[in-house]
Amino acid sequence: MDDLWELKAAPLMAVLLPSGKGDMLFLGLCVLSFCYLISSIYSAYFHPLAKFPGPRLASFSRLPFAITAIRGKTYKWLDELHAQYGPVVRIAPGELTTISPGAWKDIYLKRPQLPKDPHSQTPPMNGADSLFTADGRTHTRMRRTFSNAFSDKALREQSQIIEYYVDLLIQRLRRDTRDPASREEGIDLAKYYGYAALDIVADLTYGESFHGLKDNNEHDWILGFFLGAKFGAIRNSLSYFYPLDRLFGLLFLRLTAKNRSRNWNHTSECVTKRLAADSAGIERSDFMTPVIGNINEGREKGITRNELNTNSLAIVIAGSQLPTVALATATYLLLKEPEKYRRLQQELRSSFTDEREISVASTRPLSYLAAVIDETIRIHHPTPIHLPRIIGPEGQRIDGQWIPGNTIIGMALQAAQTSSAYWEAPLSFCPERFLPPDHKWYESRFERDNKETFHPFSMGNRNCLGGKVSLSEAKLILARVLFSFDLDISSQTDKDWLDQKAYLVFEPQPVYVRLRERGTE
């Protein structure tokens, strides 16, 4: 009888128990699949975030988020999700985004401050954090060190440097527009804006420009920034997919090792030159002036030399790209809306009789100029990202809604600024919405706009320190160009210009414009 039982049981046991490596692999895959299925069901229906609306696939997988990030279209995806699901959306198993105006203060003014999501950060190349990546006491120490470099007093002192390069820009445009081909076909004004912005921020950081306006120098490591931003977006998206993140990280490091080494050597050399100039007694007011006396390797206060290198590079990248994107976008939008273009030109040409009167200080009171820049940034923010923070284990109420502990949540910046829930005609370029109510061009239909949604440089002690400098620079450049030239958009400019990819910042797109010097035919 026992023998008979063994004979009958043998085939069954052969099925249930793997006998070879292939069978073991198959069994392992089955177990993993079953575990993933259970995990997905839990995440979709029983997770603490299950009550929040969003795409079903995103409730148990980060794949939708990763795909849009790799394609450079996260901002458009978030726009669509919030239009469909409302102010709070679940975009991944453990992550939410919000566009609710009240969420700004609850997320970014919270004390103690909510930490950044480390998965959204690309590690510094030299191992030293910058203001963008540092957290806690390190961030507080760095911000205290740099705060005087971006104060109103510092901006007044730095204005002379900014105005010098804007003069160079106008001279360069005058020279190049005398070429018959340029007058007929147009020039890529975005490229010239980029030259000027890079020269300005390089001089303010390192004490010398990169000579873009003089030599067409599109410095290698600024061009390489966009490749790095793409790789960074892919790496950050894959950071949840072990071991793909490790494999991609190793591949990225190997492919870019030579360029990264050259870039960091150049950065270090620029900082060394600036420090040497100070030691030689050369007096100037720039971003480094209040920092130099606070270099301290002890890390208890001040800033280390490696941190100074990292921050200088971050400042140059941010300080060149933000004004460039804003100016290119403003030019495109103005030329697509002739009435707005004429209004701005009227304000400028009625406020000044000579271009030498136009300065950082003299452009500050111009209401329509400021409104054009604000509306440009609202519609097409240079960095259309969300700003993820991690809720503490105890949970927190965000704009009246309870958010479970350890949830990642961030403000979807671009979606918040273009949502029909908070803005009248949200996708229309209407600088009038930012004018004072007593201004002759103000339109009462914009009274319903909820401007508490509009914080383009974030808020709290992690807001953008250089925001005032970038805005002042953008206003001055736009004022000088529109005062000195009459502009027409060229047919070479892409009709879908605003439909761009964004990896940290929007990728630069050419804006071909025909320029005629004022008073000439």
Coordinates of C-alpha atoms in Angstrom, one line a residue:
M1 CA 0.0 0.0 0.0
D2 CA 2.8 2.4 0.9
D3 CA 4.5 1.7 -2.4
L4 CA 1.3 2.4 -4.3
W5 CA 0.9 5.7 -2.4
E6 CA 4.5 6.7 -3.4
L7 CA 3.8 5.9 -7.0
K8 CA 0.6 8.1 -7.1
A9 CA 2.2 10.9 -5.2
A10 CA 5.4 11.1 -7.3
P11 CA 3.9 13.0 -10.3
L12 CA 2.1 15.4 -8.0
M13 CA 5.3 16.2 -6.1
A14 CA 7.2 16.6 -9.4
V15 CA 4.8 19.3 -10.3
L16 CA 4.8 21.1 -6.9
L17 CA 8.6 20.9 -6.2
P18 CA 11.1 22.3 -8.8
S19 CA 13.7 19.9 -9.9
G20 CA 16.1 22.1 -11.9
K21 CA 17.4 25.7 -12.2
G22 CA 14.8 26.6 -14.8
D23 CA 12.1 25.4 -12.5
M24 CA 13.5 27.3 -9.6
L25 CA 13.6 30.5 -11.6
F26 CA 10.1 30.0 -12.7
L27 CA 8.9 29.4 -9.2
G28 CA 10.8 32.5 -8.0
L29 CA 9.1 34.6 -10.7
C30 CA 5.7 33.3 -9.7
V31 CA 6.4 34.2 -6.1
L32 CA 7.6 37.7 -7.0
S33 CA 4.6 38.2 -9.3
F34 CA 2.2 37.1 -6.6
C35 CA 3.9 39.4 -4.1
Y36 CA 3.7 42.3 -6.5
L37 CA 0.0 41.6 -7.2
I38 CA -0.8 41.6 -3.5
S39 CA 1.3 44.8 -3.0
S40 CA -0.5 46.5 -6.0
I41 CA -3.9 45.6 -4.7
Y42 CA -3.0 47.0 -1.3
S43 CA -1.5 50.2 -2.8
A44 CA -4.5 50.8 -5.0
Y45 CA -7.3 50.0 -2.5
F46 CA -6.0 49.9 1.1
H47 CA -3.0 52.3 1.2
P48 CA -3.5 55.5 3.3
L49 CA -3.4 57.4 0.0
A50 CA -6.0 55.3 -1.7
K51 CA -8.7 57.9 -1.0
F52 CA -6.9 60.5 -3.2
P53 CA -7.9 60.6 -6.9
G54 CA -5.4 60.0 -9.7
P55 CA -4.6 57.5 -12.5
R56 CA -5.2 53.9 -11.4
L57 CA -1.8 52.8 -12.7
A58 CA -0.1 55.5 -10.7
S59 CA -1.7 54.2 -7.5
F60 CA 0.6 51.2 -7.5
S61 CA 3.4 52.0 -9.9
R62 CA 5.8 54.9 -10.5
L63 CA 6.1 54.0 -14.1
P64 CA 3.7 56.8 -15.5
F65 CA 5.7 59.4 -13.5
A66 CA 9.0 58.0 -14.7
I67 CA 8.0 57.9 -18.4
T68 CA 6.8 61.5 -18.4
A69 CA 10.0 62.6 -16.6
I70 CA 12.2 60.8 -19.1
R71 CA 10.3 62.4 -22.0
G72 CA 10.6 65.9 -20.4
K73 CA 6.8 66.3 -20.2
T74 CA 6.1 66.0 -16.5
Y75 CA 4.7 69.5 -16.3
K76 CA 2.2 68.8 -19.0
W77 CA 1.2 65.5 -17.4
L78 CA 0.6 67.3 -14.1
D79 CA -1.5 70.0 -15.9
E80 CA -3.7 67.3 -17.3
L81 CA -4.0 65.3 -14.0
H82 CA -5.1 68.4 -12.0
A83 CA -7.5 69.5 -14.7
Q84 CA -9.1 66.0 -14.5
Y85 CA -8.9 65.1 -10.8
G86 CA -8.8 68.4 -8.9
P87 CA -6.5 70.2 -6.5
V88 CA -4.8 67.2 -4.9
V89 CA -3.7 64.2 -7.1
R90 CA -2.0 60.9 -6.4
I91 CA 0.8 60.7 -8.9
A92 CA 2.7 57.7 -7.5
P93 CA 2.0 55.1 -4.7
G94 CA 3.4 57.3 -2.0
E95 CA 3.3 60.7 -3.6
L96 CA 0.8 63.6 -4.1
T97 CA 0.9 66.9 -5.9
T98 CA -1.3 69.9 -5.0
I99 CA -2.2 73.1 -6.7
S100 CA -4.2 74.4 -3.7
P101 CA -3.2 78.1 -2.8
G102 CA -3.3 77.4 1.0
A103 CA -0.8 74.5 0.5
W104 CA 2.1 76.9 -0.1
K105 CA 2.3 78.0 3.5
D106 CA 1.5 74.6 5.0
I107 CA 4.2 72.9 3.0
Y108 CA 7.0 75.4 2.7
L109 CA 6.6 77.6 5.8
K110 CA 6.3 74.6 8.2
R111 CA 8.6 74.6 11.2
P112 CA 10.7 72.6 11.5
Q113 CA 10.9 72.6 7.7
L114 CA 9.8 69.5 5.8
P115 CA 12.8 67.8 4.2
K116 CA 13.2 67.5 0.5
D117 CA 12.6 64.2 -1.2
P118 CA 16.1 62.8 -1.7
H119 CA 15.0 60.9 -4.8
S120 CA 14.4 64.2 -6.6
Q121 CA 17.9 65.4 -6.0
T122 CA 20.9 64.8 -8.2
P123 CA 24.0 64.3 -6.0
P124 CA 26.7 67.0 -6.3
M125 CA 29.6 65.9 -8.5
N126 CA 32.2 66.9 -5.9
G127 CA 30.4 65.5 -2.9
A128 CA 29.7 69.0 -1.5
D129 CA 26.1 70.2 -1.3
S130 CA 24.8 73.5 -2.7
L131 CA 21.8 75.6 -1.5
F132 CA 19.7 73.6 -3.9
T133 CA 20.5 70.2 -2.4
A134 CA 21.5 70.9 1.2
D135 CA 19.0 70.2 4.1
G136 CA 18.7 71.2 7.7
R137 CA 21.6 73.0 9.4
T138 CA 23.8 72.8 6.4
H139 CA 21.2 74.7 4.3
T140 CA 20.7 77.3 7.1
R141 CA 24.5 77.8 7.3
M142 CA 24.9 78.3 3.6
R143 CA 21.9 80.5 3.2
R144 CA 23.1 82.8 6.0
T145 CA 26.4 83.0 4.2
F146 CA 25.0 83.9 0.8
S147 CA 22.0 86.1 2.0
N148 CA 23.9 89.4 1.8
A149 CA 25.0 88.7 -1.7
F150 CA 21.4 88.9 -2.9
S151 CA 20.0 91.7 -0.7
D152 CA 18.5 94.9 -2.1
K153 CA 21.6 96.8 -1.1
A154 CA 23.8 94.3 -3.0
L155 CA 21.6 94.6 -6.1
R156 CA 22.0 98.3 -6.1
E157 CA 25.8 97.9 -6.0
Q158 CA 25.8 95.1 -8.6
S159 CA 23.6 97.1 -11.1
Q160 CA 26.6 98.7 -12.7
I161 CA 27.9 95.3 -13.8
I162 CA 24.4 94.2 -15.2
E163 CA 24.0 97.5 -17.1
Y164 CA 27.5 97.2 -18.6
Y165 CA 26.6 93.9 -20.3
V166 CA 23.2 95.1 -21.4
D167 CA 25.0 97.9 -23.2
L168 CA 27.2 95.3 -24.9
L169 CA 24.1 93.3 -25.9
I170 CA 22.5 96.4 -27.6
Q171 CA 25.8 97.2 -29.4
R172 CA 26.0 93.6 -30.6
L173 CA 22.4 93.6 -31.8
R174 CA 23.0 96.9 -33.7
R175 CA 26.1 95.5 -35.4
D176 CA 24.5 92.2 -36.3
T177 CA 21.2 93.6 -37.6
R178 CA 23.1 95.8 -40.1
D179 CA 23.8 92.5 -42.0
P180 CA 21.2 92.3 -44.9
A181 CA 20.7 88.6 -44.3
S182 CA 19.9 89.1 -40.6
R183 CA 17.5 91.9 -41.4
E184 CA 15.6 89.7 -43.9
E185 CA 15.7 86.3 -42.2
G186 CA 15.9 87.4 -38.6
I187 CA 18.2 86.4 -35.8
D188 CA 17.7 84.0 -32.9
L189 CA 17.1 86.5 -30.1
A190 CA 17.0 83.7 -27.5
K191 CA 20.7 83.0 -28.3
Y192 CA 21.7 86.7 -27.7
Y193 CA 19.7 86.7 -24.4
G194 CA 21.7 83.6 -23.4
Y195 CA 25.0 85.3 -24.2
A196 CA 24.0 88.3 -22.1
A197 CA 22.6 86.4 -19.1
L198 CA 25.7 84.1 -19.0
D199 CA 28.1 87.0 -19.2
I200 CA 26.3 88.8 -16.4
V201 CA 26.1 85.9 -14.0
A202 CA 29.7 84.8 -14.7
D203 CA 31.0 88.3 -13.9
L204 CA 28.9 88.6 -10.8
T205 CA 30.1 85.2 -9.6
Y206 CA 33.7 84.9 -10.9
G207 CA 34.7 88.5 -11.6
E208 CA 35.0 87.9 -15.3
S209 CA 32.6 87.0 -18.1
F210 CA 32.7 84.1 -20.5
H211 CA 32.8 86.6 -23.4
G212 CA 29.6 85.3 -25.1
L213 CA 28.6 88.7 -26.4
K214 CA 32.0 89.4 -27.8
D215 CA 33.0 85.9 -29.1
N216 CA 29.8 83.9 -29.4
N217 CA 31.0 81.7 -26.6
E218 CA 28.3 79.3 -25.6
H219 CA 30.5 77.8 -22.9
D220 CA 30.8 74.0 -23.0
W221 CA 29.7 73.3 -19.5
I222 CA 26.5 75.4 -20.0
L223 CA 25.7 73.4 -23.1
G224 CA 26.6 70.3 -21.2
F225 CA 24.2 71.3 -18.4
F226 CA 21.2 70.3 -20.6
L227 CA 22.6 66.9 -21.2
G228 CA 23.3 66.6 -17.5
A229 CA 19.8 67.7 -16.7
K230 CA 18.4 65.0 -19.0
F231 CA 20.6 62.3 -17.4
G232 CA 19.6 63.7 -14.0
A233 CA 15.9 63.4 -14.7
I234 CA 16.3 59.9 -15.9
R235 CA 18.5 58.9 -12.9
N236 CA 16.0 60.4 -10.5
S237 CA 13.1 58.6 -12.1
L238 CA 15.0 55.3 -12.0
S239 CA 16.0 55.8 -8.4
Y240 CA 12.9 53.8 -7.3
F241 CA 13.7 50.9 -9.7
Y242 CA 16.6 49.0 -8.3
P243 CA 19.0 47.8 -9.8
L244 CA 18.3 50.0 -12.9
D245 CA 19.2 53.1 -11.0
R246 CA 22.7 51.6 -10.2
L247 CA 23.3 50.4 -13.7
F248 CA 22.2 53.8 -15.2
G249 CA 24.3 55.7 -12.7
L250 CA 27.4 53.8 -13.5
L251 CA 26.8 54.3 -17.2
F252 CA 26.2 58.0 -16.7
L253 CA 29.4 58.4 -14.7
R254 CA 31.5 56.5 -17.3
L255 CA 30.1 58.4 -20.3
T256 CA 30.5 61.8 -18.7
A257 CA 33.6 61.4 -16.6
K258 CA 35.9 63.4 -18.9
N259 CA 33.4 66.3 -19.3
R260 CA 32.6 66.4 -15.6
S261 CA 36.2 66.5 -14.7
R262 CA 36.9 69.3 -17.1
N263 CA 33.9 71.3 -15.9
W264 CA 34.8 71.0 -12.3
N265 CA 38.4 71.9 -12.9
H266 CA 37.2 75.0 -14.8
T267 CA 34.8 75.9 -11.9
S268 CA 37.6 75.6 -9.4
E269 CA 40.0 77.7 -11.5
C270 CA 37.3 80.5 -11.8
V271 CA 36.8 80.5 -8.0
T272 CA 40.6 80.5 -7.4
K273 CA 41.0 83.6 -9.7
R274 CA 38.2 85.4 -7.9
L275 CA 39.7 84.7 -4.5
A276 CA 43.1 85.8 -5.8
A277 CA 41.6 89.1 -7.0
D278 CA 40.3 89.8 -3.5
S279 CA 43.7 89.0 -2.0
A280 CA 45.3 91.5 -4.4
G281 CA 43.0 94.2 -3.0
I282 CA 40.7 94.5 -6.1
E283 CA 37.4 95.9 -4.7
R284 CA 34.1 95.0 -6.3
S285 CA 30.6 94.2 -5.4
D286 CA 29.4 90.8 -6.6
F287 CA 28.0 87.5 -5.3
M288 CA 31.3 86.5 -3.9
T289 CA 32.0 89.8 -2.0
P290 CA 30.2 88.9 1.3
V291 CA 31.1 85.2 1.1
I292 CA 34.9 85.4 0.8
G293 CA 35.5 86.3 4.4
N294 CA 33.3 83.3 5.5
I295 CA 35.3 80.5 3.9
N296 CA 35.7 78.0 6.8
E297 CA 36.6 74.4 6.5
G298 CA 35.3 73.7 10.0
R299 CA 31.7 73.4 8.6
E300 CA 30.3 75.0 11.8
K301 CA 29.7 78.3 10.2
G302 CA 30.5 79.9 6.9
I303 CA 31.2 77.8 3.9
T304 CA 33.8 75.3 2.8
R305 CA 35.9 75.8 -0.4
N306 CA 34.2 72.7 -2.0
E307 CA 30.8 74.1 -1.1
L308 CA 31.8 77.4 -2.6
N309 CA 32.7 75.6 -5.9
T310 CA 29.4 73.7 -6.0
N311 CA 27.3 76.8 -5.2
S312 CA 29.1 79.0 -7.7
L313 CA 28.3 76.5 -10.5
A314 CA 24.7 76.2 -9.3
I315 CA 24.4 80.0 -9.3
V316 CA 25.8 80.4 -12.8
I317 CA 23.5 77.8 -14.2
A318 CA 20.4 79.1 -12.5
G319 CA 21.4 82.7 -13.1
S320 CA 21.9 82.2 -16.8
Q321 CA 19.0 79.9 -17.6
L322 CA 16.1 81.6 -15.8
P323 CA 16.5 85.1 -17.4
T324 CA 17.2 83.5 -20.8
V325 CA 14.0 81.4 -20.8
A326 CA 11.9 84.2 -19.4
L327 CA 13.2 86.7 -22.0
A328 CA 12.8 84.4 -24.9
T329 CA 9.3 83.5 -23.8
A330 CA 8.3 87.1 -23.2
T331 CA 9.5 88.1 -26.6
Y332 CA 7.6 85.3 -28.3
L333 CA 4.4 86.0 -26.4
L334 CA 4.6 89.8 -27.0
L335 CA 5.1 89.3 -30.7
K336 CA 2.2 86.9 -30.9
E337 CA 0.0 89.5 -29.2
P338 CA 0.6 92.8 -31.0
E339 CA -1.6 94.9 -28.7
K340 CA 0.5 93.8 -25.6
Y341 CA 3.7 94.5 -27.6
R342 CA 2.5 98.0 -28.5
R343 CA 1.4 98.8 -24.9
L344 CA 4.8 97.8 -23.5
Q345 CA 6.7 99.8 -26.2
Q346 CA 4.4 102.8 -25.5
E347 CA 5.2 102.6 -21.7
L348 CA 8.9 102.4 -22.4
R349 CA 9.1 105.1 -25.1
S350 CA 6.9 107.5 -23.1
S351 CA 9.0 107.0 -19.9
F352 CA 12.4 107.6 -21.4
T353 CA 13.8 109.9 -24.0
D354 CA 17.3 108.3 -24.2
E355 CA 18.4 104.7 -23.8
R356 CA 21.1 105.9 -21.3
E357 CA 18.2 106.7 -18.9
I358 CA 17.2 103.1 -18.7
S359 CA 18.7 101.3 -15.8
V360 CA 17.9 98.7 -13.1
A361 CA 16.6 101.4 -10.9
S362 CA 14.7 103.3 -13.5
T363 CA 12.8 100.2 -14.8
R364 CA 11.6 99.3 -11.3
P365 CA 8.5 101.7 -11.3
L366 CA 7.3 100.5 -14.8
S367 CA 4.0 98.7 -14.0
Y368 CA 3.4 97.2 -17.5
L369 CA 6.9 96.0 -17.8
A370 CA 6.7 94.2 -14.5
A371 CA 3.3 92.8 -15.4
V372 CA 4.7 91.4 -18.7
I373 CA 7.5 89.5 -16.9
D374 CA 5.1 88.2 -14.2
E375 CA 2.6 87.0 -16.8
T376 CA 5.4 85.4 -18.8
I377 CA 6.6 83.4 -15.8
R378 CA 3.0 82.5 -14.9
I379 CA 2.3 81.0 -18.3
H380 CA 5.7 79.4 -18.9
H381 CA 7.8 79.2 -15.7
P382 CA 11.4 78.6 -16.6
T383 CA 11.5 75.7 -14.1
P384 CA 8.1 74.0 -14.4
I385 CA 8.7 71.5 -11.7
H386 CA 6.9 70.4 -8.5
L387 CA 8.7 70.9 -5.2
P388 CA 8.4 67.6 -3.3
R389 CA 8.7 67.5 0.5
I390 CA 8.3 64.6 2.9
I391 CA 5.5 64.8 5.6
G392 CA 6.6 63.8 9.0
P393 CA 5.6 60.4 10.5
E394 CA 2.9 62.0 12.5
G395 CA 1.1 63.3 9.4
Q396 CA 0.0 66.9 8.8
R397 CA -3.0 69.0 7.7
I398 CA -2.4 70.7 4.3
D399 CA -4.8 73.4 3.4
G400 CA -7.5 71.7 5.6
Q401 CA -6.9 68.2 4.3
W402 CA -5.2 65.5 6.4
I403 CA -2.1 64.0 4.7
P404 CA -0.8 60.7 6.2
G405 CA 2.7 60.5 7.6
N406 CA 5.7 59.9 5.3
T407 CA 3.8 61.0 2.2
I408 CA 5.8 62.9 -0.4
I409 CA 3.8 66.0 -1.4
G410 CA 4.7 69.0 -3.6
M411 CA 3.2 72.1 -5.3
A412 CA 2.8 71.5 -9.0
L413 CA 4.1 74.9 -9.9
Q414 CA 3.1 75.2 -13.6
A415 CA -0.3 73.5 -13.1
A416 CA -1.1 75.9 -10.2
Q417 CA -0.3 78.9 -12.2
T418 CA -2.4 77.9 -15.2
S419 CA -5.4 76.3 -13.6
S420 CA -8.9 77.6 -14.6
A421 CA -9.9 77.0 -10.9
Y422 CA -7.8 80.0 -9.9
W423 CA -7.2 82.1 -13.0
E424 CA -9.4 83.9 -15.5
A425 CA -8.4 83.0 -19.1
P426 CA -5.5 80.9 -17.6
L427 CA -3.7 80.1 -20.9
S428 CA -4.1 83.6 -22.4
F429 CA -1.2 86.1 -22.2
C430 CA -2.7 89.0 -20.3
P431 CA -0.2 91.1 -18.4
E432 CA -3.2 93.3 -17.5
R433 CA -4.1 90.9 -14.7
F434 CA -0.9 91.9 -12.7
L435 CA -1.5 95.7 -13.0
P436 CA -2.7 97.7 -10.0
P437 CA -6.6 98.1 -10.1
D438 CA -6.3 101.9 -10.7
H439 CA -4.1 101.4 -13.8
K440 CA -5.7 102.5 -17.1
W441 CA -5.1 99.1 -18.7
Y442 CA -6.3 97.0 -15.8
E443 CA -9.3 94.8 -16.6
S444 CA -11.9 94.0 -13.9
R445 CA -12.4 90.5 -15.1
F446 CA -9.2 89.5 -13.5
E447 CA -10.5 90.3 -10.0
R448 CA -11.3 86.6 -9.6
D449 CA -7.6 85.6 -10.1
N450 CA -6.2 84.0 -7.0
K451 CA -2.7 85.4 -6.8
E452 CA -2.0 83.4 -3.7
T453 CA -1.3 80.6 -6.1
F454 CA 1.5 82.6 -7.7
H455 CA 4.9 82.2 -6.0
P456 CA 7.3 81.7 -8.9
F457 CA 10.4 81.6 -6.6
S458 CA 8.7 79.5 -3.9
M459 CA 8.5 80.8 -0.4
G460 CA 10.1 80.3 3.0
N461 CA 13.7 79.8 3.8
R462 CA 14.2 77.7 0.7
N463 CA 12.9 80.3 -1.8
C464 CA 15.1 81.4 -4.6
L465 CA 17.7 83.9 -3.3
G466 CA 18.5 85.2 -6.8
G467 CA 14.9 85.9 -7.8
K468 CA 15.2 89.7 -7.5
V469 CA 18.4 89.7 -9.5
S470 CA 16.9 87.6 -12.3
L471 CA 13.7 89.7 -12.5
S472 CA 15.7 93.0 -12.5
E473 CA 18.0 91.7 -15.2
A474 CA 15.1 90.4 -17.4
K475 CA 13.2 93.7 -17.1
L476 CA 16.3 95.8 -18.0
I477 CA 17.2 93.7 -21.0
L478 CA 13.6 93.6 -22.3
A479 CA 13.2 97.4 -21.8
R480 CA 16.5 98.2 -23.6
V481 CA 15.7 95.9 -26.6
L482 CA 12.1 97.2 -27.1
F483 CA 13.1 100.8 -26.6
S484 CA 15.9 100.6 -29.2
F485 CA 14.4 98.3 -31.8
D486 CA 11.2 97.5 -33.6
L487 CA 10.6 93.7 -33.7
D488 CA 8.8 91.3 -36.0
I489 CA 8.6 87.5 -35.4
S490 CA 10.1 85.5 -38.3
S491 CA 8.3 82.5 -39.9
Q492 CA 11.3 80.4 -38.9
T493 CA 10.1 80.5 -35.3
D494 CA 8.2 77.3 -34.4
K495 CA 4.4 77.8 -34.3
D496 CA 4.2 75.4 -31.3
W497 CA 7.1 77.2 -29.6
L498 CA 5.6 76.8 -26.1
D499 CA 5.3 73.0 -26.5
Q500 CA 8.8 72.3 -25.1
K501 CA 10.6 69.7 -23.1
A502 CA 11.7 70.5 -19.6
Y503 CA 14.4 68.8 -17.6
L504 CA 14.7 71.0 -14.5
V505 CA 14.4 74.0 -16.9
F506 CA 12.9 74.3 -20.3
E507 CA 15.3 73.4 -23.1
P508 CA 16.2 76.5 -25.1
Q509 CA 14.3 77.0 -28.3
P510 CA 15.2 79.6 -30.9
V511 CA 13.1 82.8 -31.3
Y512 CA 13.8 84.2 -34.7
V513 CA 13.1 87.9 -34.9
R514 CA 13.6 90.6 -37.4
L515 CA 15.0 93.7 -35.7
R516 CA 15.0 97.2 -37.1
E517 CA 16.8 99.9 -35.2
R518 CA 14.4 102.5 -34.0
G519 CA 14.0 105.4 -36.5
T520 CA 15.3 103.4 -39.5
E521 CA 13.5 101.7 -42.4

